[in-house]
């Protein structure tokens, strides 16, 4: 029997391809076969690039045969959230308005993965334009949580999380504006990191809210996280917001331990809204870190949880209303048929092309930026944002990392929150403030609920403190006394 490469981590695959224990082609075939078996149930992919994946894999194998010098992720099969511009296939953000749109260029992160000799499997499902917490806002299909197919995988990078959980790619990339990497990672039982604002180039990431968006990896473990971060981070002349700060070797952080590390526990993150089972799992993780030598201290983030959601929904909708203005039926994708003048064409294109949540946000954003309300809403939100940043500065004067839950609940049922946008917005209560403050965060699985659903532990770090986060997350992963296992429903498929 051939080795089932889809069970392996990115590091294991890379090593096997480099050493000649596997060819990139057999690894790619193993994953393509896996996708064929599991994806009809999970629905993580919106486009599978079979031929392209095999030709990329052959190119990697050819390179090895010729001179043997292979990239840091040689032969590793990756899935991309459909928010990244790719010359291959379509770039639609799972919106009807970008139906049939092909990008003439690759996003910088895609180029970097290409240089590292990754094999691209295709595009992954997401909430339309990354707006949502369940992937139910996709215009294409809902994605199912591999741990329970009746539940959501989280969102907006739900396809990216579900594909990793279902072994339908070795790792994936997502984007996080208010929690969209960390929350689906938590609900689907994988590791997901939102780096510091400016750590990763966003050239070729379709913009949702430009002062909040960041790209990051979703992986099976923290070792793979470090490997991928090494490849995607760093200054890019094509993105003026990317920071000119040297990129450390994140894999070196894997050797560190947590003795001497101070972990801050914000009282607000453990308040009543938190589900009891989640609280218990997160408290177990605190104990694990303490036993491994970390110190804990109580900290406070008074503005972050109280005002985070309200502030976020003013700023992100304002920015989205400006960013999405470009989808007007003229330059990209869909145009409404049979319109009688330009204005009518705009109105019909946008009404037909954007889904309900995107329309709601464009209207809200236009409202908070309108002349009579700008000071009352937008300007006020910017001031509160500064207070939230100060909360973190004060907390980080007492600790090295901040610990809490990633999400207030485990995966919820498909359809459970679609009628109530405010309930849906609350899914990000613990993740959103990191985007407002621009700081990095990571979610690591910390156990399963009674009903077998993954729980995520969130660690937040100082700006450009990804190394410390990886060190702490890896130390936790090494020291926890249980094995997360794999999603039962996708085993034996
Ligand atoms: N769920 C949040 C929203 O709907 C965050 C989305 C994201 O991070 N892209 O805006």
CSV table of C-alpha atoms and ligand atoms in Angstrom, one decimal:
chain,number,residue,atom,x,y,z
A,1,UNK,CA,0.0,0.0,0.0
A,2,UNK,CA,1.3,3.5,-0.8
A,3,UNK,CA,1.9,5.9,2.1
A,4,UNK,CA,-1.1,8.2,2.9
A,5,UNK,CA,0.7,11.5,2.7
A,6,UNK,CA,-2.4,13.4,3.7
A,7,UNK,CA,-2.0,12.3,7.3
A,8,UNK,CA,1.4,13.9,7.5
A,9,UNK,CA,2.4,17.4,8.5
A,10,UNK,CA,4.0,20.0,6.2
A,11,UNK,CA,7.4,19.4,7.8
A,12,UNK,CA,7.2,15.7,7.4
A,13,UNK,CA,6.2,16.0,3.7
A,14,UNK,CA,9.0,18.6,3.0
A,15,UNK,CA,11.6,16.3,4.6
A,16,UNK,CA,10.4,13.3,2.7
A,17,UNK,CA,10.4,15.1,-0.6
A,18,UNK,CA,13.9,16.6,0.1
A,19,UNK,CA,15.3,13.2,1.2
A,20,UNK,CA,13.7,11.4,-1.8
A,21,UNK,CA,11.5,9.2,0.5
A,22,UNK,CA,8.6,10.6,-1.5
A,23,UNK,CA,8.1,12.4,-4.8
A,24,UNK,CA,6.1,15.6,-4.8
A,25,UNK,CA,3.9,13.9,-7.4
A,26,UNK,CA,2.9,11.0,-5.2
A,27,UNK,CA,2.2,13.5,-2.3
A,28,UNK,CA,0.0,15.6,-4.6
A,29,UNK,CA,-1.8,12.5,-5.8
A,30,UNK,CA,-2.5,11.4,-2.3
A,31,UNK,CA,-4.1,14.8,-1.5
A,32,UNK,CA,-6.1,15.1,-4.7
A,33,UNK,CA,-7.4,11.6,-4.0
A,34,UNK,CA,-8.2,12.7,-0.4
A,35,UNK,CA,-10.1,15.8,-1.7
A,36,UNK,CA,-12.1,13.7,-4.0
A,37,UNK,CA,-13.2,11.5,-1.1
A,38,UNK,CA,-13.8,14.0,1.7
A,39,UNK,CA,-14.7,17.3,0.0
A,40,UNK,CA,-18.1,16.3,-1.3
A,41,UNK,CA,-19.0,16.1,2.4
A,42,UNK,CA,-17.0,19.0,3.8
A,43,UNK,CA,-17.3,21.4,0.8
A,44,UNK,CA,-14.1,23.3,1.7
A,45,UNK,CA,-12.9,23.8,-1.9
A,46,UNK,CA,-14.5,26.1,-4.4
A,47,UNK,CA,-12.0,25.2,-7.1
A,48,UNK,CA,-9.6,22.2,-7.3
A,49,UNK,CA,-6.6,22.7,-9.5
A,50,UNK,CA,-5.8,19.1,-10.3
A,51,UNK,CA,-3.8,19.5,-13.5
A,52,UNK,CA,-1.9,22.6,-12.1
A,53,UNK,CA,-1.1,20.8,-8.8
A,54,UNK,CA,0.3,17.8,-10.7
A,55,UNK,CA,2.4,20.0,-13.1
A,56,UNK,CA,3.7,22.0,-10.1
A,57,UNK,CA,4.6,18.7,-8.3
A,58,UNK,CA,6.4,17.5,-11.4
A,59,UNK,CA,8.3,20.7,-11.6
A,60,UNK,CA,9.5,20.2,-8.0
A,61,UNK,CA,10.5,16.6,-8.7
A,62,UNK,CA,12.3,17.7,-11.8
A,63,UNK,CA,14.2,20.3,-9.8
A,64,UNK,CA,15.3,17.7,-7.3
A,65,UNK,CA,16.5,15.4,-10.0
A,66,UNK,CA,18.5,18.2,-11.6
A,67,UNK,CA,20.3,19.9,-8.7
A,68,UNK,CA,18.6,18.8,-5.5
A,69,UNK,CA,18.3,22.3,-4.0
A,70,UNK,CA,14.7,22.6,-2.9
A,71,UNK,CA,12.7,25.3,-1.1
A,72,UNK,CA,11.6,25.4,2.5
A,73,UNK,CA,8.1,23.9,1.7
A,74,UNK,CA,9.2,21.6,-1.1
A,75,UNK,CA,6.3,19.5,-2.4
A,76,UNK,CA,3.9,20.6,0.4
A,77,UNK,CA,0.3,20.8,-0.8
A,78,UNK,CA,-1.4,24.1,0.1
A,79,UNK,CA,-4.9,25.5,-0.2
A,80,UNK,CA,-5.6,29.2,-0.6
A,81,UNK,CA,-8.6,31.1,0.7
A,82,UNK,CA,-10.3,32.6,-2.4
A,83,UNK,CA,-9.4,36.1,-1.2
A,84,UNK,CA,-5.9,35.9,-2.7
A,85,UNK,CA,-5.2,37.0,-6.3
A,86,UNK,CA,-3.9,34.1,-8.3
A,87,UNK,CA,-3.2,33.9,-12.0
A,88,UNK,CA,-4.3,30.3,-11.8
A,89,UNK,CA,-8.1,29.8,-11.8
A,90,UNK,CA,-10.5,32.4,-10.6
A,91,UNK,CA,-10.4,35.0,-7.7
A,92,UNK,CA,-14.0,35.5,-6.5
A,93,UNK,CA,-14.0,36.1,-2.7
A,94,UNK,CA,-16.9,33.7,-3.0
A,95,UNK,CA,-19.1,36.6,-4.3
A,96,UNK,CA,-21.3,36.6,-7.3
A,97,UNK,CA,-20.0,40.1,-8.2
A,98,UNK,CA,-16.5,38.6,-9.0
A,99,UNK,CA,-18.0,35.6,-10.9
A,100,UNK,CA,-15.6,34.7,-13.6
A,101,UNK,CA,-12.9,37.2,-12.5
A,102,UNK,CA,-9.3,36.1,-13.3
A,103,UNK,CA,-6.4,38.0,-11.7
A,104,UNK,CA,-3.6,39.0,-14.0
A,105,UNK,CA,-1.1,38.7,-11.1
A,106,UNK,CA,-0.3,36.6,-8.1
A,107,UNK,CA,-0.5,37.9,-4.5
A,108,UNK,CA,3.0,38.3,-2.9
A,109,UNK,CA,2.2,35.4,-0.4
A,110,UNK,CA,1.4,33.2,-3.4
A,111,UNK,CA,4.6,34.1,-5.1
A,112,UNK,CA,6.5,33.4,-1.9
A,113,UNK,CA,4.9,30.0,-1.5
A,114,UNK,CA,5.7,29.3,-5.1
A,115,UNK,CA,9.4,30.2,-4.5
A,116,UNK,CA,9.4,27.8,-1.5
A,117,UNK,CA,8.3,25.0,-3.9
A,118,UNK,CA,4.8,24.5,-2.6
A,119,UNK,CA,2.2,22.7,-4.6
A,120,UNK,CA,-1.1,24.6,-5.0
A,121,UNK,CA,-4.3,22.5,-4.7
A,122,UNK,CA,-6.9,25.2,-5.3
A,123,UNK,CA,-9.1,27.8,-3.8
A,124,UNK,CA,-11.0,27.5,-0.5
A,125,UNK,CA,-14.4,28.6,0.5
A,126,UNK,CA,-15.0,31.8,2.6
A,127,UNK,CA,-17.7,34.1,3.7
A,128,UNK,CA,-18.3,36.6,0.9
A,129,UNK,CA,-15.5,39.2,1.0
A,130,UNK,CA,-14.4,37.7,4.4
A,131,UNK,CA,-17.5,39.1,6.1
A,132,UNK,CA,-18.8,36.5,8.5
A,133,UNK,CA,-18.0,34.0,11.2
A,134,UNK,CA,-19.4,30.7,9.8
A,135,UNK,CA,-18.7,30.6,6.1
A,136,UNK,CA,-22.5,30.6,5.5
A,137,UNK,CA,-22.2,33.9,3.7
A,138,UNK,CA,-20.4,32.3,0.8
A,139,UNK,CA,-22.3,32.7,-2.5
A,140,UNK,CA,-21.0,29.3,-3.5
A,141,UNK,CA,-21.8,26.9,-0.7
A,142,UNK,CA,-21.7,26.4,3.1
A,143,UNK,CA,-18.6,24.5,4.4
A,144,UNK,CA,-19.2,21.8,7.0
A,145,UNK,CA,-17.1,21.3,10.1
A,146,UNK,CA,-15.2,18.0,9.7
A,147,UNK,CA,-15.7,17.3,13.5
A,148,UNK,CA,-19.5,17.4,13.0
A,149,UNK,CA,-20.9,17.9,9.5
A,150,UNK,CA,-24.0,19.6,10.9
A,151,UNK,CA,-22.0,22.4,12.3
A,152,UNK,CA,-20.1,25.4,10.9
A,153,UNK,CA,-16.3,25.4,10.6
A,154,UNK,CA,-16.2,29.0,11.7
A,155,UNK,CA,-15.3,31.9,9.4
A,156,UNK,CA,-14.6,33.7,7.4
A,157,UNK,CA,-11.7,31.4,6.6
A,158,UNK,CA,-13.9,28.4,7.1
A,159,UNK,CA,-12.8,26.6,4.0
A,160,UNK,CA,-9.1,27.1,5.0
A,161,UNK,CA,-9.8,25.6,8.5
A,162,UNK,CA,-12.0,22.7,7.4
A,163,UNK,CA,-9.5,21.7,4.6
A,164,UNK,CA,-6.7,21.4,7.1
A,165,UNK,CA,-8.9,19.6,9.6
A,166,UNK,CA,-10.1,17.1,7.0
A,167,UNK,CA,-6.5,16.5,5.8
A,168,UNK,CA,-7.5,18.0,2.4
A,169,UNK,CA,-4.3,20.1,2.3
A,170,UNK,CA,-1.2,20.1,4.5
A,171,UNK,CA,-1.8,23.8,5.4
A,172,UNK,CA,-3.7,26.8,4.1
A,173,UNK,CA,-3.6,30.5,4.1
A,174,UNK,CA,-6.4,32.7,5.4
A,175,UNK,CA,-7.0,36.3,6.2
A,176,UNK,CA,-8.0,37.8,9.5
A,177,UNK,CA,-9.7,41.2,9.9
A,178,UNK,CA,-11.5,40.5,13.2
A,179,UNK,CA,-10.8,36.9,13.9
A,180,UNK,CA,-11.2,35.1,10.6
A,181,UNK,CA,-8.1,32.9,11.0
A,182,UNK,CA,-8.2,32.3,14.7
A,183,UNK,CA,-11.9,31.7,15.2
A,184,UNK,CA,-12.2,29.0,12.4
A,185,UNK,CA,-8.9,27.5,13.6
A,186,UNK,CA,-10.5,27.1,17.1
A,187,UNK,CA,-13.8,25.7,15.8
A,188,UNK,CA,-12.2,23.3,13.5
A,189,UNK,CA,-9.3,22.1,15.7
A,190,UNK,CA,-6.3,23.5,13.9
A,191,UNK,CA,-3.6,26.1,14.6
A,192,UNK,CA,-4.1,29.6,13.1
A,193,UNK,CA,-2.1,32.8,13.4
A,194,UNK,CA,-2.9,36.4,12.7
A,195,UNK,CA,0.5,38.1,12.5
A,196,UNK,CA,1.2,41.7,13.5
A,197,UNK,CA,-0.2,44.3,11.2
A,198,UNK,CA,2.6,44.9,8.7
A,199,UNK,CA,4.3,41.5,9.2
A,200,UNK,CA,3.0,39.9,6.0
A,201,UNK,CA,2.6,41.7,2.7
A,202,UNK,CA,-1.0,42.1,1.6
A,203,UNK,CA,-0.3,42.8,-2.0
A,204,UNK,CA,-2.8,40.8,-3.9
A,205,UNK,CA,-5.1,40.3,-0.9
A,206,UNK,CA,-8.6,41.6,-1.9
A,207,UNK,CA,-9.1,44.3,0.7
A,208,UNK,CA,-12.0,44.2,3.2
A,209,UNK,CA,-10.9,46.7,5.9
A,210,UNK,CA,-7.4,47.9,5.2
A,211,UNK,CA,-6.4,49.0,8.6
A,212,UNK,CA,-7.3,45.6,10.1
A,213,UNK,CA,-6.6,42.9,7.4
A,214,UNK,CA,-3.7,40.5,7.9
A,215,UNK,CA,-2.8,37.3,6.2
A,216,UNK,CA,-1.7,34.2,8.1
A,217,UNK,CA,-1.4,30.4,8.1
A,218,UNK,CA,-3.7,27.6,9.3
A,219,UNK,CA,-1.7,24.5,10.1
A,220,UNK,CA,-1.9,21.1,11.8
A,221,UNK,CA,0.6,22.1,14.5
A,222,UNK,CA,2.9,24.9,15.7
A,223,UNK,CA,6.0,23.5,14.0
A,224,UNK,CA,4.3,23.9,10.6
A,225,UNK,CA,3.1,27.3,11.7
A,226,UNK,CA,6.8,28.4,12.2
A,227,UNK,CA,7.8,26.9,8.9
A,228,UNK,CA,5.1,28.8,6.9
A,229,UNK,CA,5.7,32.1,8.8
A,230,UNK,CA,9.4,31.9,7.8
A,231,UNK,CA,8.3,31.9,4.1
A,232,UNK,CA,5.5,34.5,4.1
A,233,UNK,CA,6.7,37.2,6.4
A,234,UNK,CA,8.8,40.2,5.5
A,235,UNK,CA,9.0,43.5,3.7
A,236,UNK,CA,7.5,43.8,0.3
A,237,UNK,CA,8.1,46.9,-1.8
A,238,UNK,CA,4.7,46.3,-3.4
A,239,UNK,CA,2.9,46.9,0.0
A,240,UNK,CA,3.8,50.1,1.7
A,241,UNK,CA,2.2,48.9,4.9
A,242,UNK,CA,4.5,45.9,5.1
A,243,UNK,CA,7.1,46.5,7.8
A,244,UNK,CA,10.8,46.8,7.2
A,245,UNK,CA,11.7,44.7,10.2
A,246,UNK,CA,14.0,41.6,9.9
A,247,UNK,CA,12.2,38.3,10.0
A,248,UNK,CA,13.6,36.0,12.7
A,249,UNK,CA,13.9,32.2,12.1
A,250,UNK,CA,10.6,31.2,13.7
A,251,UNK,CA,11.6,27.5,13.8
A,252,UNK,CA,14.3,28.5,16.3
A,253,UNK,CA,11.5,29.5,18.7
A,254,UNK,CA,10.3,25.9,18.8
A,255,UNK,CA,13.3,25.0,20.9
A,256,UNK,CA,12.4,27.5,23.7
A,257,UNK,CA,10.4,26.8,26.8
A,258,UNK,CA,8.2,28.9,29.0
A,259,UNK,CA,10.2,29.1,32.2
A,260,UNK,CA,10.4,32.8,32.9
A,261,UNK,CA,7.5,33.7,30.7
A,262,UNK,CA,4.7,35.7,32.2
A,263,UNK,CA,1.2,35.0,31.0
A,264,UNK,CA,-1.4,37.7,31.5
A,265,UNK,CA,-5.0,36.5,32.1
A,266,UNK,CA,-7.5,39.3,31.4
A,267,UNK,CA,-10.4,39.1,33.8
A,268,UNK,CA,-12.7,40.3,31.0
A,269,UNK,CA,-11.9,37.3,28.9
A,270,UNK,CA,-13.2,34.9,31.6
A,271,UNK,CA,-16.5,36.8,32.4
A,272,UNK,CA,-20.0,35.3,32.3
A,273,UNK,CA,-20.5,35.2,28.5
A,274,UNK,CA,-17.9,32.4,28.3
A,275,UNK,CA,-19.3,28.9,27.9
A,276,UNK,CA,-18.4,26.7,31.0
A,277,UNK,CA,-16.8,23.9,29.0
A,278,UNK,CA,-14.6,26.3,27.2
A,279,UNK,CA,-13.6,28.0,30.4
A,280,UNK,CA,-12.6,24.6,31.9
A,281,UNK,CA,-10.5,23.7,28.9
A,282,UNK,CA,-8.8,27.1,28.9
A,283,UNK,CA,-8.1,26.9,32.6
A,284,UNK,CA,-6.6,23.4,32.1
A,285,UNK,CA,-4.3,25.0,29.5
A,286,UNK,CA,-3.2,27.7,32.0
A,287,UNK,CA,-2.3,24.9,34.4
A,288,UNK,CA,-0.3,23.1,31.8
A,289,UNK,CA,1.7,26.3,31.1
A,290,UNK,CA,2.2,26.9,34.8
A,291,UNK,CA,3.5,23.4,35.3
A,292,UNK,CA,5.9,24.0,32.4
A,293,UNK,CA,7.3,27.0,34.3
A,294,UNK,CA,5.3,30.0,33.2
A,295,UNK,CA,4.1,32.6,35.7
A,296,UNK,CA,0.6,34.0,35.5
A,297,UNK,CA,-0.7,37.4,36.4
A,298,UNK,CA,-4.1,38.9,36.2
A,299,UNK,CA,-4.4,41.8,33.8
A,300,UNK,CA,-7.3,44.0,32.6
A,301,UNK,CA,-8.4,45.1,29.2
A,302,UNK,CA,-11.4,47.3,30.2
A,303,UNK,CA,-12.1,48.7,26.7
A,304,UNK,CA,-11.3,45.7,24.6
A,305,UNK,CA,-14.2,43.4,25.3
A,306,UNK,CA,-16.7,46.1,26.3
A,307,UNK,CA,-16.3,48.2,23.2
A,308,UNK,CA,-14.4,46.0,20.8
A,309,UNK,CA,-17.3,44.7,18.7
A,310,UNK,CA,-19.0,48.1,18.4
A,311,UNK,CA,-15.7,49.9,17.5
A,312,UNK,CA,-14.8,47.2,15.0
A,313,UNK,CA,-18.2,47.3,13.2
A,314,UNK,CA,-17.9,51.0,12.7
A,315,UNK,CA,-14.3,51.0,11.4
A,316,UNK,CA,-14.6,47.8,9.3
A,317,UNK,CA,-17.8,48.8,7.6
A,318,UNK,CA,-16.5,52.3,6.9
A,319,UNK,CA,-13.4,50.9,5.2
A,320,UNK,CA,-15.3,48.1,3.5
A,321,UNK,CA,-17.7,50.7,1.9
A,322,UNK,CA,-14.7,52.5,0.4
A,323,UNK,CA,-12.9,49.3,-0.7
A,324,UNK,CA,-15.9,47.6,-2.3
A,325,UNK,CA,-16.8,50.7,-4.3
A,326,UNK,CA,-14.6,49.4,-7.1
A,327,UNK,CA,-16.9,46.5,-7.8
A,328,UNK,CA,-19.2,48.5,-10.1
A,329,UNK,CA,-19.8,46.2,-13.0
A,330,UNK,CA,-17.3,48.1,-15.2
A,331,UNK,CA,-13.9,46.8,-14.2
A,332,UNK,CA,-14.3,43.3,-12.6
A,333,UNK,CA,-16.5,40.3,-12.8
A,334,UNK,CA,-20.3,40.4,-12.9
A,335,UNK,CA,-22.4,43.1,-14.7
A,336,UNK,CA,-26.2,43.1,-14.5
A,337,UNK,CA,-27.8,42.4,-17.9
A,338,UNK,CA,-30.4,44.6,-19.5
A,339,UNK,CA,-29.9,48.0,-17.8
A,340,UNK,CA,-30.9,51.3,-19.4
A,341,UNK,CA,-28.3,53.8,-18.2
A,342,UNK,CA,-25.1,53.9,-16.1
A,343,UNK,CA,-26.7,54.6,-12.8
A,344,UNK,CA,-29.2,51.8,-13.3
A,345,UNK,CA,-26.3,49.5,-14.3
A,346,UNK,CA,-24.4,50.3,-11.0
A,347,UNK,CA,-27.5,49.8,-8.9
A,348,UNK,CA,-28.6,46.5,-10.5
A,349,UNK,CA,-25.0,45.1,-10.6
A,350,UNK,CA,-24.4,45.8,-6.9
A,351,UNK,CA,-27.9,44.7,-5.8
A,352,UNK,CA,-27.6,41.4,-7.7
A,353,UNK,CA,-23.9,40.8,-7.2
A,354,UNK,CA,-23.5,41.4,-3.5
A,355,UNK,CA,-25.1,39.2,-0.8
A,356,UNK,CA,-27.2,40.5,2.1
A,357,UNK,CA,-24.4,40.8,4.6
A,358,UNK,CA,-22.1,42.7,2.3
A,359,UNK,CA,-24.9,45.1,1.3
A,360,UNK,CA,-25.6,45.6,5.0
A,361,UNK,CA,-22.0,46.5,5.7
A,362,UNK,CA,-21.7,48.8,2.7
A,363,UNK,CA,-24.8,50.7,3.9
A,364,UNK,CA,-23.6,50.8,7.5
A,365,UNK,CA,-20.2,52.0,6.4
A,366,UNK,CA,-21.6,54.7,4.1
A,367,UNK,CA,-23.8,55.9,7.0
A,368,UNK,CA,-21.0,56.2,9.6
A,369,UNK,CA,-18.9,58.1,7.1
A,370,UNK,CA,-21.6,60.5,6.0
A,371,UNK,CA,-21.1,64.2,6.9
A,372,UNK,CA,-23.7,64.4,9.7
A,373,UNK,CA,-22.5,61.3,11.5
A,374,UNK,CA,-18.8,61.1,10.9
A,375,UNK,CA,-17.9,62.7,14.3
A,376,UNK,CA,-20.4,60.8,16.3
A,377,UNK,CA,-19.5,57.4,14.9
A,378,UNK,CA,-16.3,57.1,12.9
A,379,UNK,CA,-14.2,59.6,14.7
A,380,UNK,CA,-15.5,58.3,18.1
A,381,UNK,CA,-14.6,54.8,17.1
A,382,UNK,CA,-11.1,55.8,16.2
A,383,UNK,CA,-10.7,57.3,19.7
A,384,UNK,CA,-12.0,54.2,21.3
A,385,UNK,CA,-9.5,52.2,19.2
A,386,UNK,CA,-6.7,54.2,20.7
A,387,UNK,CA,-8.0,53.3,24.2
A,388,UNK,CA,-8.0,49.7,23.3
A,389,UNK,CA,-4.5,49.9,22.1
A,390,UNK,CA,-3.5,51.5,25.4
A,391,UNK,CA,-5.2,48.7,27.3
A,392,UNK,CA,-2.8,46.3,25.6
A,393,UNK,CA,0.2,48.5,26.2
A,394,UNK,CA,-0.6,48.6,29.9
A,395,UNK,CA,-1.2,44.8,30.0
A,396,UNK,CA,2.0,44.1,28.2
A,397,UNK,CA,4.0,46.1,30.7
A,398,UNK,CA,3.0,43.3,33.2
A,399,UNK,CA,3.3,40.2,31.0
A,400,UNK,CA,4.8,38.7,27.8
A,401,UNK,CA,1.7,37.1,26.3
A,402,UNK,CA,-2.0,37.4,27.0
A,403,UNK,CA,-4.0,34.2,27.3
A,404,UNK,CA,-7.7,33.5,26.9
A,405,UNK,CA,-10.3,31.6,24.9
A,406,UNK,CA,-10.4,32.2,21.1
A,407,UNK,CA,-14.2,31.9,20.8
A,408,UNK,CA,-16.9,32.1,23.4
A,409,UNK,CA,-18.5,28.8,22.2
A,410,UNK,CA,-17.5,25.7,20.2
A,411,UNK,CA,-18.8,25.2,16.7
A,412,UNK,CA,-22.5,26.1,16.4
A,413,UNK,CA,-25.1,24.5,14.1
A,414,UNK,CA,-25.5,25.4,10.5
A,415,UNK,CA,-28.3,28.0,10.3
A,416,UNK,CA,-28.2,28.6,14.1
A,417,UNK,CA,-27.1,32.3,13.8
A,418,UNK,CA,-27.9,33.3,10.2
A,419,UNK,CA,-31.0,35.1,11.2
A,420,UNK,CA,-29.3,37.2,13.9
A,421,UNK,CA,-26.3,39.1,12.7
A,422,UNK,CA,-25.6,40.5,16.2
A,423,UNK,CA,-25.3,37.0,17.6
A,424,UNK,CA,-22.9,36.1,14.8
A,425,UNK,CA,-20.8,39.3,15.4
A,426,UNK,CA,-20.3,38.2,19.0
A,427,UNK,CA,-18.4,35.1,17.8
A,428,UNK,CA,-15.4,37.4,17.5
A,429,UNK,CA,-15.5,39.0,20.9
A,430,UNK,CA,-12.1,37.7,22.0
A,431,UNK,CA,-10.3,38.1,18.7
A,432,UNK,CA,-11.4,41.5,17.4
A,433,UNK,CA,-9.4,43.6,19.7
A,434,UNK,CA,-6.1,42.2,18.4
A,435,UNK,CA,-6.9,43.6,15.0
A,436,UNK,CA,-7.9,46.9,16.4
A,437,UNK,CA,-4.6,47.1,18.3
A,438,UNK,CA,-2.6,45.6,15.4
A,439,UNK,CA,-1.0,42.9,17.6
A,440,UNK,CA,-0.4,39.2,16.7
A,441,UNK,CA,-2.5,36.3,18.0
A,442,UNK,CA,-2.5,32.6,17.6
A,443,UNK,CA,-5.2,29.9,18.3
A,444,UNK,CA,-4.1,26.5,19.4
A,445,UNK,CA,-6.4,23.5,20.0
A,446,UNK,CA,-6.8,22.9,23.8
A,447,UNK,CA,-9.2,20.0,23.9
A,448,UNK,CA,-12.6,18.7,23.0
A,449,UNK,CA,-16.0,19.4,24.5
A,450,UNK,CA,-18.1,16.5,25.8
A,451,UNK,CA,-19.8,16.3,22.4
A,452,UNK,CA,-16.4,16.1,20.7
A,453,UNK,CA,-16.0,19.6,19.4
A,454,UNK,CA,-12.6,21.4,19.4
A,455,UNK,CA,-11.8,24.2,21.7
A,456,UNK,CA,-9.3,26.9,20.9
A,457,UNK,CA,-6.8,28.6,23.2
A,458,UNK,CA,-5.8,32.1,22.2
A,459,UNK,CA,-2.4,33.7,22.9
A,460,UNK,CA,-1.9,37.4,22.1
A,461,UNK,CA,1.5,39.0,21.8
A,462,UNK,CA,3.3,42.3,21.6
A,463,UNK,CA,3.8,43.9,18.2
A,464,UNK,CA,6.2,41.7,16.2
A,465,UNK,CA,6.2,39.3,19.1
A,466,UNK,CA,5.3,36.3,16.9
A,467,UNK,CA,8.4,34.4,18.1
A,468,UNK,CA,7.3,34.5,21.7
A,469,UNK,CA,3.8,33.4,20.6
A,470,UNK,CA,5.2,30.4,18.7
A,471,UNK,CA,7.5,29.5,21.6
A,472,UNK,CA,4.6,29.6,24.1
A,473,UNK,CA,2.1,27.8,21.8
A,474,UNK,CA,4.6,25.1,21.0
A,475,UNK,CA,5.5,24.6,24.6
A,476,UNK,CA,1.8,24.2,25.4
A,477,UNK,CA,1.4,21.8,22.6
A,478,UNK,CA,4.3,19.7,23.7
A,479,UNK,CA,3.3,19.7,27.4
A,480,UNK,CA,-0.5,19.1,27.1
A,481,UNK,CA,-1.4,15.6,28.4
A,482,UNK,CA,-3.8,14.6,25.7
A,483,UNK,CA,-3.9,14.0,22.0
A,484,UNK,CA,-6.5,16.0,20.0
A,485,UNK,CA,-6.9,13.1,17.6
A,486,UNK,CA,-8.5,13.6,14.2
A,487,UNK,CA,-12.1,14.4,13.2
A,488,UNK,CA,-14.0,11.1,13.5
A,489,UNK,CA,-16.3,11.8,10.5
A,490,UNK,CA,-13.5,12.0,8.0
A,491,UNK,CA,-11.7,8.9,9.2
A,492,UNK,CA,-12.2,5.9,7.1
A,493,UNK,CA,-13.4,7.9,4.2
B,1,LIG,N1,-16.4,37.8,11.7
B,1,LIG,C1,-15.8,39.1,11.5
B,1,LIG,C2,-16.6,39.9,10.5
B,1,LIG,O1,-17.6,39.4,10.1
B,1,LIG,C3,-14.4,39.0,11.1
B,1,LIG,C4,-14.2,38.7,9.7
B,1,LIG,C5,-12.7,38.6,9.3
B,1,LIG,O2,-11.8,38.6,10.2
B,1,LIG,N2,-12.5,38.7,8.1
B,1,LIG,O3,-16.3,40.9,10.1
